[in-house]
Amino acid sequence: MTNIREIARLAGVSTATVSRVLNNHPYVNEEKRRKVLELIDRLDYVPNSSATSLKKGMTRIVGVVSSLYTASSTSFIQAFSLIAQRHGFNIMIFLTDQDPGKEKVALEMLRSKQLDALVCLHRANEWNFIESYAKYGPIVTWQRLVSDRIPSVFMDQYEGYRLGLEHLHARGFRRILNVYSSRGLNTPQRMRAYADFAAAHELGGSGHPDFHGKMSLEDGEELAHWWIDQSDPPDAIACSNDDVAAGLLTELRRRGVSVPGEVGILGFDNNNLARLLDLSTVHYPSDKQAENAFSILLDRLGQPAPQPHALAFELIARQST
């Protein structure tokens, strides 16, 4: 394989001259530059990117670790990738399927300087294990975390969920069923929001146990079948995300149920499905969170960084309520 020394020998110049040509340095004799460029083209020479990165101290690659794809995580990754590209960085995605070993691969690449930084969307290892790698490069997370070593761009789900519940109440719904996702760190905040909301408005609940672990379109369709089978169903359903709400809404309409005449439906995220189906939802600015995450990483890498966005949830009222 051709290397920089071989190019220098054939061109009759020093390796330093070849290096200056490769880096487009202005102070190179034009005849020497022409010879070097001709040889580079003829021999199809490509600089060793690993060696270049080692010399410059940066790979300009950021790892993105996630246990799964969801509508909101896809939005986050897309926004993160776009802002990274605008600043001359690429991303490497690690889908772990909640396997700690797969996540460790990304952490080890950070330790060996194959990555400049990491953003952790959904972790597989314990936080204290992940934090032990922060000395090798900056790590930021999307998950709810208070840490001196790993900054987080999470938003308090209490505020967003309470906003949605107040909207349902203002529209006249009183027997609201809560549909939660997993029992992660966000779900307790949503549960607390409902407890405070119900106490403030002196509500007695929907008359049915809340649902947990519901995240998909199929979960929403099953929820629709459950609602139809009830003799005294709730008059509104607050869903864990827009996918569940979309599955619920389309299946109820397919069965001839009037929405919101017989039941109001509220999503969460404000993804494309919500816009297409005219679904009321809470806008969760995951794209702005992604841009904030990149700004934090860029700052910790010692690079000029954009000012982070101020983040807030927004109620998007549509036909389903």
CSV table of C-alpha atoms in Angstrom, one decimal:
chain,number,residue,atom,x,y,z
A,1,MET,CA,0.0,0.0,0.0
A,2,THR,CA,1.2,3.5,-0.9
A,3,ASN,CA,2.1,5.7,2.1
A,4,ILE,CA,3.3,9.2,2.5
A,5,ARG,CA,6.9,8.3,2.5
A,6,GLU,CA,6.5,6.5,-0.9
A,7,ILE,CA,4.8,9.6,-2.3
A,8,ALA,CA,7.6,11.8,-1.1
A,9,ARG,CA,10.3,9.5,-2.6
A,10,LEU,CA,8.7,9.3,-6.0
A,11,ALA,CA,8.1,13.1,-6.1
A,12,GLY,CA,11.6,13.9,-4.9
A,13,VAL,CA,10.3,15.9,-1.9
A,14,SER,CA,10.2,15.6,1.8
A,15,THR,CA,7.3,14.0,3.7
A,16,ALA,CA,6.7,17.4,5.3
A,17,THR,CA,6.0,18.8,1.8
A,18,VAL,CA,3.6,16.0,1.0
A,19,SER,CA,1.8,16.6,4.3
A,20,ARG,CA,1.5,20.3,3.4
A,21,VAL,CA,0.0,19.5,0.1
A,22,LEU,CA,-2.5,17.0,1.7
A,23,ASN,CA,-3.5,19.8,4.1
A,24,ASN,CA,-3.8,22.4,1.3
A,25,HIS,CA,-1.0,24.5,2.9
A,26,PRO,CA,-0.4,27.7,0.9
A,27,TYR,CA,3.4,27.8,1.1
A,28,VAL,CA,4.3,25.0,-1.3
A,29,ASN,CA,6.2,25.4,-4.6
A,30,GLU,CA,3.7,25.0,-7.4
A,31,GLU,CA,5.8,22.5,-9.4
A,32,LYS,CA,6.3,20.3,-6.3
A,33,ARG,CA,2.5,20.6,-5.5
A,34,ARG,CA,1.7,19.5,-9.0
A,35,LYS,CA,4.0,16.4,-8.8
A,36,VAL,CA,2.6,15.3,-5.5
A,37,LEU,CA,-1.0,15.7,-6.6
A,38,GLU,CA,-0.3,13.8,-9.8
A,39,LEU,CA,1.2,10.9,-7.8
A,40,ILE,CA,-1.6,10.9,-5.3
A,41,ASP,CA,-4.1,10.7,-8.2
A,42,ARG,CA,-2.2,8.0,-10.1
A,43,LEU,CA,-1.5,5.8,-7.1
A,44,ASP,CA,-5.0,6.4,-5.7
A,45,TYR,CA,-3.5,7.3,-2.4
A,46,VAL,CA,-5.9,7.8,0.6
A,47,PRO,CA,-4.6,9.2,3.9
A,48,ASN,CA,-5.0,6.9,6.9
A,49,SER,CA,-8.0,8.4,8.7
A,50,SER,CA,-7.1,6.7,12.0
A,51,ALA,CA,-3.6,8.2,11.9
A,52,THR,CA,-4.9,11.6,11.0
A,53,SER,CA,-7.4,11.5,13.8
A,54,LEU,CA,-4.8,10.4,16.3
A,55,LYS,CA,-2.5,13.3,15.2
A,56,LYS,CA,-5.3,15.9,15.4
A,57,GLY,CA,-6.7,14.4,18.6
A,58,MET,CA,-10.3,14.0,17.3
A,59,THR,CA,-12.2,11.5,15.1
A,60,ARG,CA,-15.1,13.9,14.6
A,61,ILE,CA,-17.4,10.9,15.3
A,62,VAL,CA,-20.0,10.9,18.0
A,63,GLY,CA,-21.6,7.6,19.1
A,64,VAL,CA,-25.4,7.5,19.7
A,65,VAL,CA,-26.5,4.6,22.0
A,66,SER,CA,-30.1,3.5,22.2
A,67,SER,CA,-31.8,0.3,23.3
A,68,LEU,CA,-34.6,0.6,20.7
A,69,TYR,CA,-36.1,2.8,18.1
A,70,THR,CA,-39.3,4.8,18.9
A,71,ALA,CA,-41.0,7.6,17.1
A,72,SER,CA,-39.5,10.2,19.5
A,73,SER,CA,-36.0,8.6,19.5
A,74,THR,CA,-36.0,8.6,15.7
A,75,SER,CA,-36.8,12.3,15.8
A,76,PHE,CA,-34.0,12.9,18.3
A,77,ILE,CA,-31.4,10.9,16.3
A,78,GLN,CA,-32.4,12.7,13.0
A,79,ALA,CA,-32.0,16.1,14.6
A,80,PHE,CA,-28.8,15.2,16.3
A,81,SER,CA,-27.3,13.8,13.1
A,82,LEU,CA,-28.2,17.0,11.1
A,83,ILE,CA,-26.7,19.4,13.6
A,84,ALA,CA,-23.6,17.2,13.9
A,85,GLN,CA,-23.1,17.2,10.2
A,86,ARG,CA,-23.4,21.0,10.1
A,87,HIS,CA,-20.5,21.2,12.5
A,88,GLY,CA,-18.4,18.6,10.6
A,89,PHE,CA,-19.1,15.6,12.7
A,90,ASN,CA,-20.6,12.2,11.8
A,91,ILE,CA,-22.5,9.8,14.1
A,92,MET,CA,-22.2,6.1,14.7
A,93,ILE,CA,-25.4,4.5,16.0
A,94,PHE,CA,-25.3,1.6,18.5
A,95,LEU,CA,-28.6,-0.3,18.9
A,96,THR,CA,-28.2,-2.4,22.0
A,97,ASP,CA,-31.6,-4.1,22.3
A,98,GLN,CA,-31.0,-3.5,26.1
A,99,ASP,CA,-27.8,-5.7,26.0
A,100,PRO,CA,-25.2,-4.3,28.4
A,101,GLY,CA,-22.4,-5.9,26.4
A,102,LYS,CA,-23.4,-4.1,23.2
A,103,GLU,CA,-23.5,-0.8,25.1
A,104,LYS,CA,-20.0,-1.5,26.4
A,105,VAL,CA,-18.7,-1.7,22.9
A,106,ALA,CA,-19.6,2.0,22.4
A,107,LEU,CA,-18.1,2.9,25.8
A,108,GLU,CA,-14.8,1.1,25.0
A,109,MET,CA,-14.6,2.9,21.6
A,110,LEU,CA,-14.8,6.1,23.6
A,111,ARG,CA,-12.1,4.9,25.9
A,112,SER,CA,-9.8,4.0,22.9
A,113,LYS,CA,-10.4,7.4,21.3
A,114,GLN,CA,-12.3,5.9,18.3
A,115,LEU,CA,-15.2,8.2,19.3
A,116,ASP,CA,-15.0,11.8,20.5
A,117,ALA,CA,-18.1,11.6,22.6
A,118,LEU,CA,-21.3,9.7,23.3
A,119,VAL,CA,-25.0,10.5,23.7
A,120,CYS,CA,-27.0,7.9,25.5
A,121,LEU,CA,-30.7,7.8,24.6
A,122,HIS,CA,-31.7,4.7,26.6
A,123,ARG,CA,-29.1,2.9,28.8
A,124,ALA,CA,-28.5,-0.8,29.3
A,125,ASN,CA,-25.8,-0.6,32.1
A,126,GLU,CA,-26.1,1.0,35.5
A,127,TRP,CA,-25.3,4.7,35.6
A,128,ASN,CA,-22.3,4.3,37.9
A,129,PHE,CA,-20.7,2.0,35.3
A,130,ILE,CA,-21.4,4.4,32.4
A,131,GLU,CA,-20.1,7.4,34.5
A,132,SER,CA,-16.7,5.6,34.9
A,133,TYR,CA,-16.2,6.2,31.2
A,134,ALA,CA,-16.8,9.9,31.3
A,135,LYS,CA,-13.1,10.6,32.0
A,136,TYR,CA,-12.3,9.4,28.5
A,137,GLY,CA,-14.7,11.8,26.7
A,138,PRO,CA,-17.9,13.7,27.2
A,139,ILE,CA,-21.1,11.7,27.6
A,140,VAL,CA,-24.6,13.3,27.6
A,141,THR,CA,-27.9,11.5,28.1
A,142,TRP,CA,-31.6,12.0,27.1
A,143,GLN,CA,-32.8,10.0,30.1
A,144,ARG,CA,-33.7,11.6,33.4
A,145,LEU,CA,-30.5,11.8,35.4
A,146,VAL,CA,-28.9,14.1,37.9
A,147,SER,CA,-25.2,13.6,37.7
A,148,ASP,CA,-22.0,15.7,38.1
A,149,ARG,CA,-20.3,13.7,35.4
A,150,ILE,CA,-23.1,13.1,32.8
A,151,PRO,CA,-25.3,16.0,31.9
A,152,SER,CA,-28.9,15.3,30.8
A,153,VAL,CA,-31.2,17.1,28.5
A,154,PHE,CA,-34.4,15.4,29.9
A,155,MET,CA,-37.6,17.4,30.4
A,156,ASP,CA,-39.8,16.9,33.4
A,157,GLN,CA,-42.7,14.7,32.2
A,158,TYR,CA,-44.8,15.9,35.1
A,159,GLU,CA,-45.2,19.3,33.4
A,160,GLY,CA,-46.1,17.8,30.0
A,161,TYR,CA,-48.6,15.3,31.3
A,162,ARG,CA,-50.3,17.8,33.6
A,163,LEU,CA,-50.7,20.1,30.6
A,164,GLY,CA,-52.5,17.3,28.6
A,165,LEU,CA,-54.7,16.4,31.6
A,166,GLU,CA,-55.8,20.0,32.1
A,167,HIS,CA,-56.7,20.2,28.4
A,168,LEU,CA,-58.9,17.1,28.7
A,169,HIS,CA,-60.6,18.6,31.8
A,170,ALA,CA,-61.2,21.9,30.0
A,171,ARG,CA,-62.9,20.0,27.2
A,172,GLY,CA,-65.3,18.5,29.7
A,173,PHE,CA,-63.8,15.0,30.2
A,174,ARG,CA,-63.9,13.7,33.8
A,175,ARG,CA,-63.4,9.9,33.8
A,176,ILE,CA,-59.9,9.8,32.3
A,177,LEU,CA,-58.0,6.5,31.9
A,178,ASN,CA,-54.2,6.7,32.0
A,179,VAL,CA,-52.1,4.6,29.7
A,180,TYR,CA,-48.5,4.5,30.6
A,181,SER,CA,-45.4,3.0,28.9
A,182,SER,CA,-42.8,1.3,31.0
A,183,ARG,CA,-42.2,1.9,34.7
A,184,GLY,CA,-39.1,3.9,34.0
A,185,LEU,CA,-38.2,7.2,35.5
A,186,ASN,CA,-40.7,9.2,33.4
A,187,THR,CA,-43.8,7.1,34.3
A,188,PRO,CA,-43.7,8.0,38.1
A,189,GLN,CA,-43.7,11.7,37.1
A,190,ARG,CA,-46.8,11.2,35.0
A,191,MET,CA,-48.5,9.3,37.7
A,192,ARG,CA,-47.7,12.0,40.2
A,193,ALA,CA,-49.1,14.6,37.7
A,194,TYR,CA,-52.4,12.6,37.5
A,195,ALA,CA,-52.6,12.3,41.3
A,196,ASP,CA,-52.2,16.1,41.7
A,197,PHE,CA,-54.5,16.8,38.9
A,198,ALA,CA,-57.3,14.5,40.2
A,199,ALA,CA,-56.9,16.0,43.7
A,200,ALA,CA,-57.0,19.6,42.4
A,201,HIS,CA,-60.3,18.9,40.5
A,202,GLU,CA,-61.7,16.4,43.0
A,203,LEU,CA,-62.0,13.7,40.5
A,204,GLY,CA,-62.6,10.1,41.4
A,205,GLY,CA,-60.7,8.4,38.5
A,206,SER,CA,-61.9,6.5,35.5
A,207,GLY,CA,-63.4,3.6,37.4
A,208,HIS,CA,-60.8,1.3,35.8
A,209,PRO,CA,-57.2,0.4,36.7
A,210,ASP,CA,-54.5,2.3,34.7
A,211,PHE,CA,-52.6,0.5,31.9
A,212,HIS,CA,-48.8,0.1,31.9
A,213,GLY,CA,-46.3,-1.1,29.4
A,214,LYS,CA,-48.2,0.2,26.3
A,215,MET,CA,-46.1,1.7,23.6
A,216,SER,CA,-47.1,0.5,20.1
A,217,LEU,CA,-49.9,0.9,17.5
A,218,GLU,CA,-50.9,-2.7,18.3
A,219,ASP,CA,-51.2,-1.8,22.0
A,220,GLY,CA,-53.6,1.0,21.0
A,221,GLU,CA,-55.7,-1.4,18.9
A,222,GLU,CA,-56.0,-3.8,21.8
A,223,LEU,CA,-57.0,-0.9,24.0
A,224,ALA,CA,-59.8,-0.1,21.6
A,225,HIS,CA,-61.1,-3.6,21.9
A,226,TRP,CA,-61.0,-3.4,25.7
A,227,TRP,CA,-62.9,0.0,25.6
A,228,ILE,CA,-65.6,-1.5,23.4
A,229,ASP,CA,-66.1,-4.4,25.8
A,230,GLN,CA,-66.7,-2.2,28.8
A,231,SER,CA,-70.2,-1.6,30.1
A,232,ASP,CA,-69.2,1.8,31.5
A,233,PRO,CA,-66.0,2.8,29.7
A,234,PRO,CA,-63.9,5.9,30.5
A,235,ASP,CA,-64.9,9.1,28.6
A,236,ALA,CA,-61.2,10.0,27.8
A,237,ILE,CA,-57.9,8.2,27.4
A,238,ALA,CA,-54.5,9.8,27.9
A,239,CYS,CA,-52.0,7.7,26.0
A,240,SER,CA,-48.3,7.2,26.7
A,241,ASN,CA,-47.4,8.3,23.2
A,242,ASP,CA,-48.8,9.1,19.7
A,243,ASP,CA,-48.4,5.5,18.5
A,244,VAL,CA,-50.7,4.1,21.1
A,245,ALA,CA,-53.2,6.9,20.6
A,246,ALA,CA,-53.1,6.4,16.8
A,247,GLY,CA,-53.8,2.7,17.1
A,248,LEU,CA,-56.6,3.4,19.6
A,249,LEU,CA,-58.2,6.1,17.4
A,250,THR,CA,-58.1,4.3,14.1
A,251,GLU,CA,-59.5,1.0,15.6
A,252,LEU,CA,-62.3,2.8,17.4
A,253,ARG,CA,-63.3,4.7,14.3
A,254,ARG,CA,-63.1,1.4,12.3
A,255,ARG,CA,-65.6,0.0,14.8
A,256,GLY,CA,-67.9,3.0,14.4
A,257,VAL,CA,-67.1,4.7,17.7
A,258,SER,CA,-67.4,8.5,17.7
A,259,VAL,CA,-64.2,10.3,18.7
A,260,PRO,CA,-64.5,12.6,20.6
A,261,GLY,CA,-68.3,12.2,20.8
A,262,GLU,CA,-68.1,9.0,22.9
A,263,VAL,CA,-64.4,9.1,24.0
A,264,GLY,CA,-61.7,11.7,23.9
A,265,ILE,CA,-58.1,10.6,23.0
A,266,LEU,CA,-54.9,12.4,23.8
A,267,GLY,CA,-51.4,11.4,22.6
A,268,PHE,CA,-47.9,12.5,23.6
A,269,ASP,CA,-45.0,13.6,21.4
A,270,ASN,CA,-46.6,15.2,18.4
A,271,ASN,CA,-45.1,13.0,15.7
A,272,ASN,CA,-46.2,12.6,12.1
A,273,LEU,CA,-49.0,10.2,12.9
A,274,ALA,CA,-50.6,12.7,15.2
A,275,ARG,CA,-50.6,15.3,12.5
A,276,LEU,CA,-52.0,12.9,9.9
A,277,LEU,CA,-54.8,11.7,12.1
A,278,ASP,CA,-55.7,15.1,13.6
A,279,LEU,CA,-54.9,13.7,17.0
A,280,SER,CA,-54.6,16.0,20.0
A,281,THR,CA,-51.3,15.6,21.7
A,282,VAL,CA,-48.5,17.2,23.8
A,283,HIS,CA,-45.6,18.5,21.8
A,284,TYR,CA,-42.4,17.0,23.1
A,285,PRO,CA,-39.5,18.9,21.5
A,286,SER,CA,-37.1,16.0,21.1
A,287,ASP,CA,-35.4,17.7,18.1
A,288,LYS,CA,-34.5,20.7,20.3
A,289,GLN,CA,-33.3,18.3,23.1
A,290,ALA,CA,-31.0,16.7,20.5
A,291,GLU,CA,-29.6,20.0,19.5
A,292,ASN,CA,-29.0,20.9,23.1
A,293,ALA,CA,-27.2,17.5,23.6
A,294,PHE,CA,-24.9,18.3,20.8
A,295,SER,CA,-24.2,21.8,22.0
A,296,ILE,CA,-23.2,20.4,25.4
A,297,LEU,CA,-20.9,17.8,23.8
A,298,LEU,CA,-19.3,20.4,21.5
A,299,ASP,CA,-18.7,22.7,24.5
A,300,ARG,CA,-17.1,19.9,26.5
A,301,LEU,CA,-14.8,19.1,23.5
A,302,GLY,CA,-13.5,22.6,23.6
A,303,GLN,CA,-15.3,23.7,20.4
A,304,PRO,CA,-17.4,26.8,19.8
A,305,ALA,CA,-21.0,25.7,20.6
A,306,PRO,CA,-24.5,27.1,19.8
A,307,GLN,CA,-26.5,28.5,22.7
A,308,PRO,CA,-28.8,25.8,24.0
A,309,HIS,CA,-32.6,26.2,23.4
A,310,ALA,CA,-35.0,27.0,26.2
A,311,LEU,CA,-37.4,24.0,26.2
A,312,ALA,CA,-41.1,23.8,27.0
A,313,PHE,CA,-44.0,21.4,26.3
A,314,GLU,CA,-46.9,22.6,24.2
A,315,LEU,CA,-50.5,21.4,24.0
A,316,ILE,CA,-51.6,20.7,20.4
A,317,ALA,CA,-55.4,20.7,20.4
A,318,ARG,CA,-56.9,18.8,17.4
A,319,GLN,CA,-60.1,16.9,16.5
A,320,SER,CA,-59.7,13.9,18.8
A,321,THR,CA,-60.6,15.9,21.9
